[in-house]
Amino acid sequence: MKKKQIAITLGIMCFLLTIAICVQIRTMSSANSTVSKTLSDNGLRDEVLKMKEKYDTTYKDLENAQKELEKVRQEATQNDSTAEAKEQELKENNMILGNTNVTGEGVEIILQDATSTNNSFNLSDQLIHYGDIQWVVNELKNAGAEAIEVNGQRIVNTSAITCEGNIIKINGERIGSPFIIKAIGSKSLLYGALERAGSILDVIRDYGNTAKVTKKDSITVSKYSGVISYEYLKENK
Amino acid sequence: MILIAIILGCVIGALIGINLPMISYTYSGYLAIAIIAALDSVFGGITSTLKKNFDLKIFVSGFFGNAILAMLLTYLGQKLNVDIYLAAIVVFVGRMFNNLGIIRRYYIEKWSFNKEKKEEKEN
């Protein structure tokens, strides 16, 4: 009799205990535990990769369509001298706007964050900041550069070089060290402007960062990958 | 008999517990500490059954009393910004291992005793 009583009590206790454990486990699994967090992180990463792939294929399609358009234009203007002149003008304007890859003599500048810790205590000093890039770009423009590219991002008239926390964005695309700036223009003029005493490159080097300028006889600046569109602009009559 | 009752209780409890609604995340900490306390009581109950000094009143009051006290301590700790529940967990888990050791020793001794007896009989 006593043993039966004990068994029933223990059974009831275990019953209550397992109910509580089940409820607790279900609550915890539905809550934002670390496991579910990493799982959702993985899902987000997958999503990003998928979107990037989609973007890449769309971009390729766009490039193909542009080539097609070019072909059609050429065919249409083959036997028409005025249209041919227009076509030439269009090409030139596109080149100036930054819509095509361009080649010419110029300079290549490589800016790199300091790799080894020097005697500077301020970690911020050992980084290339967006201001440095802006300064270099301004210096290049001032020296007559005709086309400038930073890490594959063409500087066009709508380009912005911004600081977004710990990354630098150009044309809305994030870029990082090392920064390879390519500029087309008179190579000796550009080189002289950048390597003069007290130039921005001197300042960058003073902080322990790397800044290299090389003259190039032929350098290719890639085209602007975005779309130039205007919404509010109207011609003044 | 006791083993069957425990297993039956666990199975029925699991079946019902799966279908019960979830509690809010804020209170899950209290439930967790109550579970540890109750688990300790169950192990204590099994141990005392083996030692044949099982008292129903002590067992039931310990089961609920420990759980409620642990929850109250957790609440107090939250108000005072001290993790008192850690102390409760240390005590309960320590006792659980203690009781588990007693249960293990009891069954191993029983098993080796039976074996010896058998050998004696064969000889």
XYZ file of C-alpha atoms in Angstrom:
360
model
C 0.000 0.000 0.000
C 2.735 2.402 0.963
C 4.778 1.572 -2.109
C 1.763 2.212 -4.320
C 1.282 5.600 -2.729
C 4.915 6.480 -3.297
C 4.718 5.350 -6.919
C 1.598 7.438 -7.580
C 3.106 10.529 -5.976
C 6.354 10.181 -7.881
C 4.390 9.608 -11.074
C 2.358 12.770 -10.549
C 5.487 14.761 -9.765
C 7.201 13.502 -12.890
C 4.071 14.323 -14.836
C 4.123 17.939 -13.612
C 7.853 18.144 -14.187
C 7.697 16.977 -17.801
C 4.826 19.345 -18.537
C 6.912 22.232 -17.213
C 9.990 21.087 -19.155
C 8.015 20.776 -22.392
C 6.481 24.224 -21.985
C 9.890 25.686 -21.206
C 11.570 24.039 -24.178
C 8.855 25.224 -26.533
C 9.055 28.752 -25.139
C 12.820 28.862 -25.512
C 12.808 27.434 -29.016
C 10.327 30.063 -30.164
C 12.293 32.867 -28.493
C 15.285 34.514 -30.108
C 17.915 32.143 -28.843
C 21.416 32.213 -30.305
C 20.683 29.155 -32.385
C 17.662 30.641 -34.108
C 19.543 33.909 -34.499
C 22.364 32.291 -36.452
C 19.770 30.423 -38.464
C 18.021 33.635 -39.435
C 21.417 35.186 -40.168
C 22.128 32.343 -42.539
C 18.766 32.901 -44.196
C 19.534 36.580 -44.661
C 22.944 35.768 -46.114
C 21.351 33.393 -48.576
C 18.882 36.100 -49.514
C 21.665 38.593 -50.133
C 23.582 36.143 -52.310
C 20.460 35.363 -54.299
C 19.743 39.059 -54.838
C 23.346 39.664 -55.891
C 23.162 36.846 -58.385
C 19.929 38.246 -59.740
C 21.505 41.693 -59.976
C 24.525 40.307 -61.797
C 22.444 38.473 -64.377
C 20.261 41.534 -64.882
C 23.338 43.677 -65.322
C 24.688 41.277 -67.913
C 21.359 41.400 -69.714
C 21.556 45.183 -69.700
C 25.042 45.097 -71.164
C 23.896 42.753 -73.895
C 20.942 45.002 -74.651
C 23.261 47.999 -74.913
C 25.471 46.136 -77.351
C 22.407 45.243 -79.367
C 21.342 48.869 -79.383
C 24.776 49.907 -80.561
C 24.584 47.404 -83.409
C 21.144 48.577 -84.455
C 22.305 52.171 -84.387
C 25.297 51.356 -86.549
C 23.153 49.552 -89.056
C 20.664 52.399 -89.148
C 23.351 55.001 -89.717
C 25.403 53.107 -92.254
C 24.164 54.908 -95.320
C 23.282 58.222 -93.788
C 25.933 60.885 -93.277
C 23.935 63.171 -90.959
C 22.860 60.274 -88.816
C 26.452 59.135 -88.743
C 27.551 62.509 -87.455
C 24.858 62.348 -84.790
C 26.019 58.888 -83.864
C 29.572 60.139 -83.500
C 28.384 62.960 -81.274
C 26.375 60.560 -79.164
C 29.419 58.371 -78.694
C 31.546 61.294 -77.680
C 29.000 62.560 -75.210
C 28.638 59.132 -73.687
C 32.399 58.967 -73.300
C 32.493 62.330 -71.536
C 29.542 61.419 -69.318
C 31.260 58.239 -68.262
C 28.999 55.741 -69.947
C 31.804 53.923 -71.767
C 35.160 52.474 -70.829
C 37.893 54.880 -71.815
C 41.614 54.463 -72.319
C 44.445 56.915 -72.372
C 47.614 57.986 -70.656
C 47.410 58.838 -67.012
C 48.404 57.857 -63.504
C 47.499 55.129 -61.048
C 47.447 55.919 -57.349
C 47.358 53.235 -54.687
C 46.350 54.264 -51.169
C 46.579 51.651 -48.462
C 45.886 51.568 -44.729
C 48.976 51.225 -42.556
C 49.741 47.509 -42.211
C 52.005 47.608 -39.184
C 51.333 49.609 -36.059
C 53.623 52.596 -35.993
C 54.235 54.854 -33.044
C 50.937 56.634 -33.486
C 48.498 55.944 -30.676
C 45.466 56.964 -32.650
C 44.187 54.038 -34.688
C 42.154 56.435 -36.800
C 45.369 57.996 -38.124
C 46.386 54.706 -39.676
C 43.373 54.512 -41.959
C 42.618 56.084 -45.296
C 39.545 58.229 -44.786
C 36.970 59.348 -47.287
C 38.354 62.862 -46.997
C 41.727 61.658 -48.268
C 40.104 60.167 -51.344
C 38.051 63.299 -51.907
C 41.192 65.360 -51.654
C 43.068 63.176 -54.118
C 40.151 63.288 -56.549
C 39.957 67.069 -56.262
C 43.689 67.315 -56.783
C 43.387 65.169 -59.925
C 40.488 67.226 -61.261
C 42.391 70.390 -60.559
C 45.323 69.036 -62.559
C 43.052 68.376 -65.525
C 42.134 64.716 -65.198
C 39.506 63.774 -67.766
C 38.276 60.516 -66.262
C 38.717 59.249 -62.724
C 37.894 55.891 -61.206
C 38.209 54.695 -57.602
C 38.152 50.925 -57.106
C 36.088 50.445 -60.251
C 33.685 53.277 -59.440
C 33.799 55.952 -62.112
C 33.583 59.484 -60.779
C 30.796 61.173 -62.744
C 29.053 64.451 -62.096
C 26.575 62.846 -59.699
C 29.179 60.823 -57.774
C 29.431 61.275 -54.043
C 32.266 60.045 -51.842
C 30.723 59.461 -48.449
C 31.682 58.003 -45.113
C 29.154 55.497 -43.788
C 30.464 54.537 -40.403
C 33.433 52.304 -41.016
C 33.072 51.981 -44.776
C 33.459 54.385 -47.669
C 30.804 54.557 -50.347
C 31.241 55.888 -53.847
C 28.216 56.001 -56.145
C 26.397 54.155 -53.359
C 28.741 51.167 -53.657
C 30.957 50.291 -50.725
C 34.701 50.203 -51.331
C 37.614 49.334 -49.103
C 41.383 49.511 -48.759
C 43.498 49.315 -50.876
C 42.065 52.169 -52.900
C 43.218 52.139 -56.508
C 42.542 55.472 -58.143
C 42.992 55.644 -61.894
C 42.974 58.938 -63.734
C 43.313 59.788 -67.399
C 45.018 63.032 -68.281
C 48.481 64.374 -68.888
C 50.539 61.899 -66.894
C 53.370 64.262 -66.054
C 50.968 66.995 -65.001
C 48.936 64.657 -62.806
C 52.090 63.137 -61.344
C 53.533 66.524 -60.596
C 50.357 67.729 -58.961
C 50.250 64.707 -56.662
C 53.918 64.464 -55.843
C 54.583 68.109 -55.143
C 55.898 68.904 -51.675
C 53.127 69.202 -49.108
C 50.538 67.455 -51.226
C 47.845 65.203 -49.790
C 49.978 62.159 -50.505
C 52.700 63.583 -48.278
C 50.148 63.995 -45.509
C 48.932 60.434 -45.965
C 52.494 59.110 -45.849
C 53.233 61.134 -42.743
C 50.557 59.169 -40.917
C 52.233 55.897 -41.842
C 49.882 54.890 -44.643
C 51.013 53.841 -48.083
C 50.522 56.088 -51.108
C 52.044 55.188 -54.464
C 51.749 57.001 -57.775
C 52.803 55.425 -61.062
C 52.749 57.029 -64.495
C 51.043 54.875 -67.111
C 51.157 55.223 -70.876
C 47.858 53.457 -71.251
C 45.302 53.124 -68.513
C 41.691 52.019 -68.752
C 38.997 53.676 -66.697
C 35.807 51.647 -66.437
C 32.404 53.081 -67.181
C 29.835 54.289 -64.706
C 27.756 51.274 -63.697
C 24.746 53.254 -62.532
C 22.099 55.021 -64.517
C 22.213 58.761 -65.060
C 18.649 60.004 -64.773
C 17.090 63.381 -64.224
C 13.710 64.109 -62.777
C 13.606 67.814 -61.951
C 15.942 69.162 -64.574
C 14.381 71.359 -67.297
C 15.949 73.407 -70.034
C 15.873 77.132 -69.402
C 13.939 78.833 -72.160
C 6.499 -0.293 -9.836
C 8.042 3.082 -9.030
C 9.990 3.022 -12.270
C 6.807 2.301 -14.255
C 4.979 5.156 -12.505
C 7.832 7.565 -13.290
C 7.998 6.570 -16.950
C 4.210 6.735 -17.311
C 4.152 10.167 -15.668
C 6.906 11.420 -17.958
C 5.232 10.136 -21.129
C 1.795 11.564 -20.279
C 3.401 14.812 -19.151
C 5.331 15.133 -22.421
C 2.218 14.412 -24.482
C 0.190 17.065 -22.655
C 3.073 19.535 -22.410
C 3.534 19.595 -26.192
C -0.053 20.716 -26.681
C -0.054 23.348 -23.955
C 0.237 27.052 -24.866
C 3.598 28.752 -24.528
C 4.326 31.142 -21.705
C 5.826 34.543 -22.282
C 9.599 34.857 -22.446
C 9.748 37.033 -19.312
C 8.486 34.235 -17.092
C 10.471 31.430 -18.679
C 13.377 32.178 -16.334
C 11.138 31.500 -13.326
C 9.816 28.302 -14.858
C 13.364 27.154 -15.558
C 14.439 27.562 -11.950
C 11.235 25.857 -10.780
C 12.021 22.931 -13.084
C 15.492 22.581 -11.570
C 14.012 22.658 -8.062
C 11.362 20.073 -8.935
C 13.940 17.842 -10.604
C 16.010 17.981 -7.444
C 12.933 17.012 -5.385
C 12.175 14.052 -7.635
C 15.726 12.752 -7.339
C 15.540 13.270 -3.600
C 12.279 11.310 -3.528
C 13.805 8.402 -5.430
C 16.800 8.362 -3.112
C 14.644 8.367 -0.001
C 12.532 5.552 -1.449
C 15.672 3.488 -1.858
C 16.764 4.353 1.665
C 13.254 3.432 2.831
C 12.730 6.670 4.734
C 10.312 8.209 2.223
C 7.864 10.660 3.764
C 5.019 11.799 1.540
C 4.492 15.094 3.370
C 8.143 16.038 3.235
C 8.354 15.063 -0.410
C 5.281 17.006 -1.594
C 6.060 20.053 0.499
C 9.660 19.941 -0.741
C 8.550 19.649 -4.344
C 6.302 22.711 -4.276
C 8.110 24.611 -1.527
C 11.505 24.440 -3.206
C 10.081 25.436 -6.570
C 8.183 28.419 -5.152
C 11.105 29.516 -2.975
C 13.469 29.319 -5.940
C 11.106 31.418 -8.052
C 10.749 33.991 -5.260
C 14.529 34.160 -4.869
C 14.919 34.684 -8.603
C 12.380 37.506 -8.458
C 14.153 39.078 -5.484
C 17.482 38.739 -7.265
C 16.086 40.539 -10.277
C 14.834 43.361 -8.094
C 18.166 43.611 -6.262
C 20.226 43.102 -9.433
C 21.966 40.051 -7.950
C 21.885 36.728 -9.757
C 20.541 34.789 -6.790
C 19.178 32.104 -9.075
C 22.764 31.030 -9.691
C 23.069 30.109 -6.013
C 19.830 28.135 -6.229
C 21.056 26.324 -9.333
C 24.369 25.447 -7.666
C 22.591 24.040 -4.606
C 19.954 22.096 -6.534
C 22.308 20.667 -9.148
C 24.855 19.769 -6.482
C 22.184 17.918 -4.539
C 20.993 16.256 -7.725
C 24.457 14.821 -8.350
C 24.620 13.752 -4.728
C 21.323 11.912 -4.971
C 22.257 10.419 -8.324
C 25.463 9.095 -6.746
C 23.474 7.486 -3.939
C 21.064 5.861 -6.403
C 23.924 4.608 -8.544
C 25.797 3.195 -5.574
C 22.651 1.470 -4.309
C 22.013 -0.339 -7.583
C 25.649 -1.249 -8.173
C 25.910 -2.707 -4.669
C 22.678 -4.600 -5.175
C 23.914 -5.950 -8.504
C 27.302 -7.077 -7.180
C 25.609 -8.566 -4.091
C 23.285 -10.611 -6.304
C 26.233 -11.736 -8.400
C 28.142 -12.913 -5.361
C 25.104 -14.779 -4.122
C 24.754 -16.512 -7.466
C 28.372 -17.554 -7.449
C 28.020 -18.895 -3.946
C 24.996 -20.911 -4.997
C 26.863 -22.379 -7.964
C 29.745 -23.342 -5.744
